[in-house]
Coordinates of C-alpha atoms in Angstrom, one line a residue:
X1399 CA 159.7 63.9 173.4
X1400 CA 157.5 63.0 170.4
X1401 CA 159.0 63.0 167.0
X1402 CA 158.7 66.3 165.1
X1403 CA 158.3 66.8 161.4
X1404 CA 160.5 69.3 159.7
X1405 CA 159.1 71.0 156.6
X1406 CA 161.7 71.7 154.0
X1407 CA 161.6 74.4 151.3
X1408 CA 164.3 74.4 148.7
X1409 CA 165.7 76.5 145.8
X1410 CA 168.5 74.7 143.9
X1411 CA 170.5 75.5 140.8
X1412 CA 170.6 71.9 139.8
X1413 CA 166.9 71.3 139.7
X1414 CA 163.6 73.1 139.0
X1415 CA 163.1 73.7 142.7
X1416 CA 162.2 77.4 143.3
X1417 CA 160.9 77.9 146.8
X1418 CA 159.6 74.4 146.4
X1419 CA 158.4 72.3 149.4
X1420 CA 160.2 69.0 149.2
X1421 CA 159.9 65.8 151.2
X1422 CA 159.9 66.5 155.0
X1423 CA 162.4 65.0 157.5
X1424 CA 161.8 64.0 161.1
X1425 CA 163.4 64.9 164.3
X1426 CA 163.9 61.8 166.5
X1427 CA 165.5 61.3 169.8
X1428 CA 169.3 61.5 169.7
X1429 CA 169.9 58.1 171.2
X1430 CA 173.5 57.8 169.9
X1431 CA 174.7 61.2 170.9
X1432 CA 175.6 62.3 167.4
X1433 CA 178.8 64.4 167.2
X1434 CA 179.6 64.9 163.5
X1435 CA 178.0 67.0 160.7
X1436 CA 175.8 68.9 163.1
X1437 CA 173.8 72.1 162.8
X1438 CA 172.7 72.9 166.4
X1439 CA 169.7 75.1 167.0
X1440 CA 169.4 76.5 170.5
X1441 CA 166.0 78.1 170.6
X1442 CA 166.4 79.1 174.3
X1443 CA 169.2 81.5 173.5
X1444 CA 167.7 84.6 171.9
X1445 CA 169.1 87.7 170.2
X1446 CA 167.4 90.5 168.2
X1447 CA 163.8 90.8 167.1
X1448 CA 163.0 91.1 163.4
X1449 CA 160.7 93.9 162.1
X1450 CA 160.6 92.4 158.6
X1451 CA 161.9 92.3 155.0
X1452 CA 161.0 94.4 151.9
X1453 CA 162.1 96.4 148.9
X1454 CA 162.0 99.9 147.4
X1455 CA 159.3 101.1 145.1
X1456 CA 161.1 103.8 143.1
X1457 CA 160.0 105.9 140.2
X1458 CA 161.9 103.4 138.0
X1459 CA 159.9 100.5 139.4
X1460 CA 156.6 102.4 139.1
X1461 CA 157.3 103.5 135.5
X1462 CA 158.4 100.0 134.5
X1463 CA 155.3 98.4 135.8
X1464 CA 153.1 101.1 134.2
X1465 CA 154.3 99.8 130.8
X1466 CA 153.0 96.3 131.5
X1467 CA 149.5 94.9 131.3
X1468 CA 147.4 94.8 134.4
X1469 CA 148.0 91.1 135.0
X1470 CA 151.8 91.6 135.3
X1471 CA 151.4 94.8 137.3
X1472 CA 149.4 92.8 139.9
X1473 CA 151.7 89.8 139.6
X1474 CA 154.8 91.8 140.7
X1475 CA 153.1 93.1 143.8
X1476 CA 151.6 89.8 144.7
X1477 CA 155.0 88.2 144.2
X1478 CA 156.5 90.5 146.8
X1479 CA 153.8 91.7 149.2
X1480 CA 151.4 88.8 149.4
X1481 CA 152.3 86.1 151.9
X1482 CA 150.1 83.6 150.3
X1483 CA 151.0 84.3 146.6
X1484 CA 154.5 85.6 147.1
X1485 CA 157.4 86.1 149.6
X1486 CA 155.6 88.2 152.2
X1487 CA 157.4 91.5 152.1
X1488 CA 156.1 94.0 154.8
X1489 CA 158.6 96.9 154.3
X1490 CA 158.6 99.5 151.6
X1491 CA 161.2 102.2 151.0
X1492 CA 161.0 105.1 148.5
X1493 CA 162.8 108.3 147.7
X1494 CA 162.1 111.9 148.8
X1495 CA 162.6 114.0 145.7
X1496 CA 164.4 112.2 142.8
X1497 CA 167.1 109.6 142.9
X1498 CA 169.2 108.0 140.2
X1499 CA 166.3 105.5 139.5
X1500 CA 164.1 108.4 138.5
X1501 CA 163.5 109.8 135.0
X1502 CA 165.3 113.0 136.0
X1503 CA 166.0 115.4 138.8
X1504 CA 162.9 116.8 140.5
X1505 CA 161.8 118.3 143.8
X1506 CA 158.5 119.3 145.4
X1507 CA 159.0 123.0 145.7
X1508 CA 159.7 126.1 143.5
X1509 CA 163.2 127.5 143.5
X1510 CA 164.1 129.6 146.6
X1511 CA 160.8 128.9 148.3
X1512 CA 162.2 128.8 151.8
X1513 CA 158.7 128.9 153.4
X1514 CA 157.8 125.8 151.3
X1515 CA 154.5 127.3 150.3
X1516 CA 154.7 125.7 146.9
X1517 CA 155.3 122.2 148.3
X1518 CA 153.5 119.7 146.1
X1519 CA 154.0 115.9 145.7
X1520 CA 151.9 115.6 142.5
X1521 CA 154.9 114.1 140.7
X1522 CA 154.9 111.1 143.1
X1523 CA 151.1 111.0 143.2
X1524 CA 151.0 110.0 139.5
X1525 CA 152.6 106.5 139.7
X1526 CA 154.7 106.0 142.8
X1527 CA 152.2 106.5 145.6
X1528 CA 149.4 104.5 144.0
X1529 CA 151.8 101.5 143.6
X1530 CA 152.9 101.9 147.2
X1531 CA 149.3 101.9 148.3
X1532 CA 148.7 98.6 146.5
X1533 CA 151.7 97.1 148.3
X1534 CA 150.3 98.4 151.6
X1535 CA 146.9 96.7 150.9
X1536 CA 148.5 93.4 150.2
X1537 CA 150.8 93.5 153.2
X1538 CA 148.1 94.5 155.7
X1539 CA 148.7 95.7 159.3
X1540 CA 152.4 94.7 159.3
X1541 CA 153.2 97.2 156.5
X1542 CA 156.1 99.5 157.3
X1543 CA 156.9 102.4 155.0
X1544 CA 159.9 104.7 155.1
X1545 CA 161.5 107.3 152.8
X1546 CA 165.0 108.6 152.2
X1547 CA 166.2 111.8 150.4
X1548 CA 169.0 111.6 147.9
X1549 CA 169.4 115.3 147.6
X1550 CA 167.8 118.6 148.8
X1551 CA 166.7 121.0 146.1
X1552 CA 169.6 122.4 144.2
X1553 CA 169.1 125.9 145.6
X1554 CA 169.7 124.6 149.1
X1555 CA 173.1 123.2 148.3
X1556 CA 176.6 124.5 148.0
X1557 CA 177.2 123.2 144.5
X1558 CA 173.9 124.5 143.1
X1559 CA 172.7 121.2 141.7
X1560 CA 171.1 118.0 142.9
X1561 CA 173.8 115.8 141.4
X1562 CA 177.5 115.5 142.2
X1563 CA 177.4 115.7 145.9
X1564 CA 177.6 119.2 147.5
X1565 CA 176.5 120.1 151.0
X1566 CA 173.3 121.5 152.5
X1567 CA 173.9 125.2 153.1
X1568 CA 173.7 126.0 156.8
X1569 CA 171.1 128.7 156.3
X1570 CA 168.7 126.1 154.8
X1571 CA 168.9 123.5 157.6
X1572 CA 165.6 124.6 159.1
X1573 CA 163.8 124.7 155.8
X1574 CA 165.2 121.2 154.9
X1575 CA 164.0 119.8 158.2
X1576 CA 160.5 121.3 157.6
X1577 CA 160.6 119.8 154.1
X1578 CA 160.6 116.3 155.8
X1579 CA 157.5 117.3 157.8
X1580 CA 155.8 118.5 154.7
X1581 CA 156.6 115.2 152.9
X1582 CA 155.3 113.1 155.8
X1583 CA 152.0 115.1 155.9
X1584 CA 151.6 115.0 152.2
X1585 CA 152.2 111.2 151.9
X1586 CA 150.0 110.4 154.8
X1587 CA 147.2 112.5 153.3
X1588 CA 147.4 110.1 150.4
X1589 CA 146.8 107.2 152.7
X1590 CA 150.3 105.9 153.3
X1591 CA 151.4 106.1 157.0
X1592 CA 155.0 107.0 157.4
X1593 CA 156.9 104.6 159.8
X1594 CA 160.4 105.9 159.3
X1595 CA 162.8 108.3 157.7
X1596 CA 166.5 108.2 156.9
X1597 CA 168.4 111.5 157.2
X1598 CA 170.3 111.2 153.9
X1599 CA 170.9 108.4 151.4
X1600 CA 174.7 107.6 151.3
X1601 CA 175.9 110.5 153.4
X1602 CA 179.5 110.1 152.3
X1603 CA 179.1 109.5 148.5
X1604 CA 179.7 112.1 145.8
X1605 CA 177.6 110.5 143.0
X1606 CA 177.1 111.7 139.5
X1607 CA 173.4 111.4 140.3
X1608 CA 171.3 112.9 143.1
X1609 CA 173.6 113.1 146.2
X1610 CA 174.5 115.3 149.2
X1611 CA 177.3 115.0 151.6
X1612 CA 176.9 115.0 155.4
X1613 CA 179.8 114.7 157.7
X1614 CA 179.2 112.7 160.9
X1615 CA 179.1 116.0 162.8
X1616 CA 176.7 117.6 160.3
X1617 CA 174.3 114.7 160.6
X1618 CA 174.4 114.8 164.4
X1619 CA 173.9 118.6 164.5
X1620 CA 171.1 118.5 161.8
X1621 CA 169.2 115.8 163.8
X1622 CA 169.8 117.4 167.2
X1623 CA 169.0 121.0 166.3
X1624 CA 166.6 120.8 163.3
X1625 CA 165.1 117.6 162.2
X1626 CA 164.5 116.0 165.6
X1627 CA 162.9 119.1 167.0
X1628 CA 160.8 119.6 163.8
X1629 CA 159.4 116.0 164.2
X1630 CA 158.8 116.7 167.9
X1631 CA 157.0 120.0 167.2
X1632 CA 154.8 118.3 164.5
X1633 CA 153.9 115.6 167.0
X1634 CA 155.7 112.9 165.0
X1635 CA 158.2 111.6 167.5
X1636 CA 156.8 108.2 166.7
X1637 CA 158.6 108.2 163.3
X1638 CA 161.7 106.0 163.4
X1639 CA 164.7 108.2 162.4
X1640 CA 167.7 106.5 160.9
X1641 CA 171.2 107.9 160.2
X1642 CA 174.0 107.0 157.8
X1643 CA 172.1 104.9 155.2
X1644 CA 175.5 104.0 153.6
X1645 CA 178.1 101.2 153.6
X1646 CA 179.2 99.2 156.6
X1647 CA 182.9 100.0 156.8
X1648 CA 182.3 103.2 158.7
X1649 CA 179.1 102.2 160.6
X1650 CA 180.7 102.4 164.0
X1651 CA 182.4 105.7 163.4
X1652 CA 179.1 107.3 162.3
X1653 CA 177.2 105.7 165.2
X1654 CA 179.7 106.9 167.7
X1655 CA 179.4 110.5 166.8
X1656 CA 175.6 110.6 166.7
X1657 CA 174.8 108.2 169.5
X1658 CA 177.2 109.7 172.1
X1659 CA 175.6 113.1 171.8
X1660 CA 172.6 112.6 174.1
X1661 CA 170.6 115.5 172.7
X1662 CA 170.9 114.0 169.2
X1663 CA 170.7 110.4 170.1
X1664 CA 167.3 110.8 171.7
X1665 CA 165.8 111.4 168.3
X1666 CA 167.5 108.5 166.5
X1667 CA 165.9 105.1 166.4
X1668 CA 168.6 103.3 164.4
X1669 CA 171.3 103.3 161.8
X1670 CA 170.9 102.1 158.2
X1671 CA 173.5 100.4 156.0
X1672 CA 174.3 99.2 152.5
X1673 CA 176.6 96.4 151.2
X1674 CA 178.6 98.0 148.4
X1675 CA 181.9 98.2 150.2
X1676 CA 182.0 94.5 151.3
X1677 CA 180.8 92.3 154.1
X1678 CA 182.0 94.1 157.3
X1679 CA 179.5 92.0 159.3
X1680 CA 181.7 92.6 162.4
X1681 CA 180.9 96.3 162.2
X1682 CA 177.2 95.5 163.0
X1683 CA 178.3 93.4 166.0
X1684 CA 180.5 96.3 167.2
X1685 CA 177.6 98.8 167.0
X1686 CA 175.2 96.4 168.5
X1687 CA 177.5 95.7 171.4
X1688 CA 178.2 99.4 172.1
X1689 CA 174.7 100.7 171.4
X1690 CA 172.2 97.8 172.0
X1691 CA 169.2 100.1 172.1
X1692 CA 169.7 101.2 168.5
X1693 CA 168.3 99.2 165.6
X1694 CA 170.4 98.0 162.7
X1695 CA 168.6 98.2 159.4
X1696 CA 169.8 97.1 155.9
X1697 CA 168.3 100.0 153.8
X1698 CA 169.7 99.2 150.3
X1699 CA 171.5 96.6 148.2
X1700 CA 171.4 95.5 144.6
X1701 CA 173.5 93.6 142.0
X1702 CA 175.3 96.3 140.1
X1703 CA 176.3 96.4 136.4
X1704 CA 172.9 96.0 134.7
X1705 CA 170.7 93.1 134.1
X1706 CA 172.2 89.6 134.4
X1707 CA 169.5 87.2 133.4
X1708 CA 169.8 83.8 134.9
X1709 CA 172.7 84.6 137.2
X1710 CA 172.9 82.3 140.2
X1711 CA 175.6 84.4 141.9
X1712 CA 173.1 87.2 142.6
X1713 CA 170.9 84.9 144.7
X1714 CA 173.9 83.6 146.6
X1715 CA 175.3 87.1 147.1
X1716 CA 172.0 88.2 148.6
X1717 CA 171.7 85.2 150.9
X1718 CA 175.3 85.5 152.0
X1719 CA 174.8 89.1 153.0
X1720 CA 171.4 88.6 154.6
X1721 CA 172.7 85.7 156.8
X1722 CA 175.9 87.6 157.8
X1723 CA 173.8 90.7 158.7
X1724 CA 171.2 88.7 160.6
X1725 CA 173.8 86.8 162.6
X1726 CA 175.4 90.1 163.7
X1727 CA 172.3 91.9 164.9
X1728 CA 170.3 93.2 161.8
X1729 CA 166.6 93.8 162.7
X1730 CA 165.2 94.6 159.2
X1731 CA 166.1 94.3 155.6
X1732 CA 165.2 96.3 152.5
X1733 CA 166.2 95.5 148.9
X1734 CA 166.6 98.2 146.3
X1735 CA 164.3 98.4 143.2
X1736 CA 161.6 95.7 143.3
X1737 CA 161.5 95.6 139.5
X1738 CA 163.5 97.1 136.7
X1739 CA 163.1 97.0 132.9
X1740 CA 165.1 94.9 130.4
X1741 CA 168.0 97.4 130.5
X1742 CA 168.1 97.6 134.3
X1743 CA 166.5 101.0 134.5
X1744 CA 165.1 103.5 133.8
X1745 CA 167.9 105.5 135.4
X1746 CA 168.6 109.1 134.5
X1747 CA 172.4 108.8 134.6
X1748 CA 172.8 105.3 133.2
X1749 CA 173.5 103.6 136.5
X1750 CA 171.8 100.4 135.5
X1751 CA 171.4 97.6 137.9
X1752 CA 169.8 94.2 138.3
X1753 CA 166.7 93.4 140.3
X1754 CA 165.0 90.3 141.6
X1755 CA 162.3 90.7 139.0
X1756 CA 163.1 92.0 135.5
X1757 CA 160.3 93.2 133.2
X1758 CA 160.4 93.0 129.5
X1759 CA 158.3 96.1 128.8
X1760 CA 158.2 95.4 125.0
X1761 CA 156.8 91.9 125.3
X1762 CA 155.0 92.3 128.6
X1763 CA 156.8 89.5 130.4
X1764 CA 158.6 88.9 133.7
X1765 CA 161.8 87.1 134.6
X1766 CA 162.2 86.1 138.2
X1767 CA 165.9 86.0 139.1
X1768 CA 167.6 83.7 141.5
X1769 CA 167.8 86.6 144.0
X1770 CA 164.0 86.7 144.2
X1771 CA 163.8 83.1 145.4
X1772 CA 166.8 83.4 147.7
X1773 CA 165.3 86.4 149.4
X1774 CA 162.1 84.5 149.8
X1775 CA 163.7 81.9 151.9
X1776 CA 164.0 84.6 154.6
X1777 CA 161.1 87.0 154.0
X1778 CA 158.4 84.4 153.5
X1779 CA 159.2 82.3 156.6
X1780 CA 160.9 84.6 159.1
X1781 CA 158.0 86.8 160.1
X1782 CA 157.8 90.2 161.8
X1783 CA 158.2 89.7 165.5
X1784 CA 160.5 86.6 165.1
X1785 CA 163.5 86.4 167.3
X1786 CA 166.9 85.2 166.2
X1787 CA 168.1 82.2 168.2
X1788 CA 171.5 80.6 168.5
X1789 CA 172.8 78.1 165.9
X1790 CA 176.2 76.4 165.3
X1791 CA 177.4 74.6 162.2
X1792 CA 180.1 72.1 161.5
X1793 CA 181.4 73.4 158.2
X1794 CA 182.5 76.8 156.8
X1795 CA 180.9 75.7 153.5
X1796 CA 177.4 76.0 155.1
X1797 CA 175.8 79.3 155.8
X1798 CA 173.1 79.2 158.5
X1799 CA 170.8 81.4 160.6
X1800 CA 167.9 80.4 162.9
X1801 CA 164.8 82.1 164.2
X1802 CA 161.8 81.5 166.4
X1803 CA 158.6 82.9 164.9
X1804 CA 155.8 84.5 167.0
X1805 CA 153.8 81.3 166.5
X1806 CA 156.5 79.2 168.2
X1807 CA 157.9 77.6 165.1
X1808 CA 161.6 77.4 164.6
X1809 CA 163.0 78.5 161.1
X1810 CA 166.4 77.4 160.1
X1811 CA 168.0 78.7 156.8
X1812 CA 170.9 76.7 155.3
X1813 CA 172.8 77.7 152.2
X1814 CA 175.4 75.7 150.3
X1815 CA 177.5 77.8 147.9
X1816 CA 179.9 75.0 147.1
X1817 CA 180.1 72.7 144.1
X1818 CA 179.3 69.5 146.0
X1819 CA 176.4 68.1 148.0
X1820 CA 176.9 68.4 151.7
X1821 CA 175.3 66.3 154.5
X1822 CA 174.2 67.7 157.7
X1823 CA 172.2 66.8 160.8
X1824 CA 169.8 69.2 162.4
X1825 CA 169.9 68.9 166.2
X1826 CA 167.4 70.6 168.5
X1827 CA 166.4 69.8 172.1
X1828 CA 168.2 66.4 172.1
X1829 CA 166.6 65.4 168.8
X1830 CA 168.2 65.0 165.4
X1831 CA 167.3 64.7 161.8
X1832 CA 169.6 63.8 158.9
X1833 CA 169.5 65.3 155.5
X1834 CA 171.6 66.7 152.7
X1835 CA 171.8 70.0 150.8
X1836 CA 172.8 69.9 147.1
X1837 CA 175.4 72.1 145.6
X1838 CA 174.4 75.8 145.0
X1839 CA 171.2 75.4 147.0
X1840 CA 169.4 77.2 149.8
X1841 CA 166.9 75.5 152.1
X1842 CA 164.5 76.7 154.8
X1843 CA 163.5 74.2 157.5
X1844 CA 160.5 74.8 159.7
X1845 CA 159.6 72.8 162.7
X1846 CA 157.7 73.1 166.0
X1847 CA 159.8 74.3 169.0
X1848 CA 158.6 71.4 171.1

């Protein structure tokens, strides 16, 4: 076999490299039968297909960008949704009604309007939808948009408020299902096709912000008896419906209840998950093994505790979780807010967080965090339609995942979270290439399959 050139893109704490293409290395015939320091890539062993990577355009993100000049407003979207200028996002999530990263609680209907005759998304039409439309234009045909509710209107709930949990009252299940349909129709009328919906953000969490509790059985029944049939009646069975949209430690429990009810399961495309309760990568593997026809989608994650400018740990945390999820069956990934202000908001209950891009709205400037670059090592190079392939590594200090893109190129991501430089040898199809990865560095290697 002819020698093959490996392109190498690197982000490293110890240098100025930020998604920087460095000197290539070359795959040559493995004449000596190398045994040590190997990262094997077996591109003939295939796993899940990838739908893409993305982030959420919330009211907080839209309001923050509106306070910047046009150049930086455009720069943020280019940095995310342009493949040429940025990191090639193709997925966008947003909220139905308000969320914590809104300026306050709001809905689209008047109180007690069960018939939803007052339904109006003019609130979102002001800033959120225009920004989503710009992202769609940049992303092109691969753009996938989905939305999640944090809470039904207060009058539909047992606690009479949008915040602090509460349950959907049984008598409003039909109205709430129709609310989803109204939302889909309204957003699509604005020129944003709806690819997917989640039933409820964080079904188990009683939050001081917008939240609503669904038991596993309530989710199953709501989908089976109300939301699924409503989508079907509206001719929108094409919309990908996802349940749970919460942490991974109970992923299998929730999947089991919904997926083993055939009447409910037929409406459910996949299950969404977050990262806030820990790794639990094995839970993805369990669900994937038991229900291989259901998609596993990371629907939210962020670095909590407000803005942490210059933190390298945030980037490594993102990559650690992305690699662990990918290696256990994840098909798509969505970050939380694409941009926040200097405080880590706005947020109407003070639940400030970090984001890959932080905007200084006073001085009209942007800071790109390590997480932005680390995410880009996946989103820019592992393209929609890519298939994960098998890979092995010689050291627990290296984190790896490998893919084959639709164009036939192999993409290998390698991360070193340790404090020392580590050597490794890429091996594929009886060819090898020696290299090193500096301490606290992530690399993406791209090479032809054969």
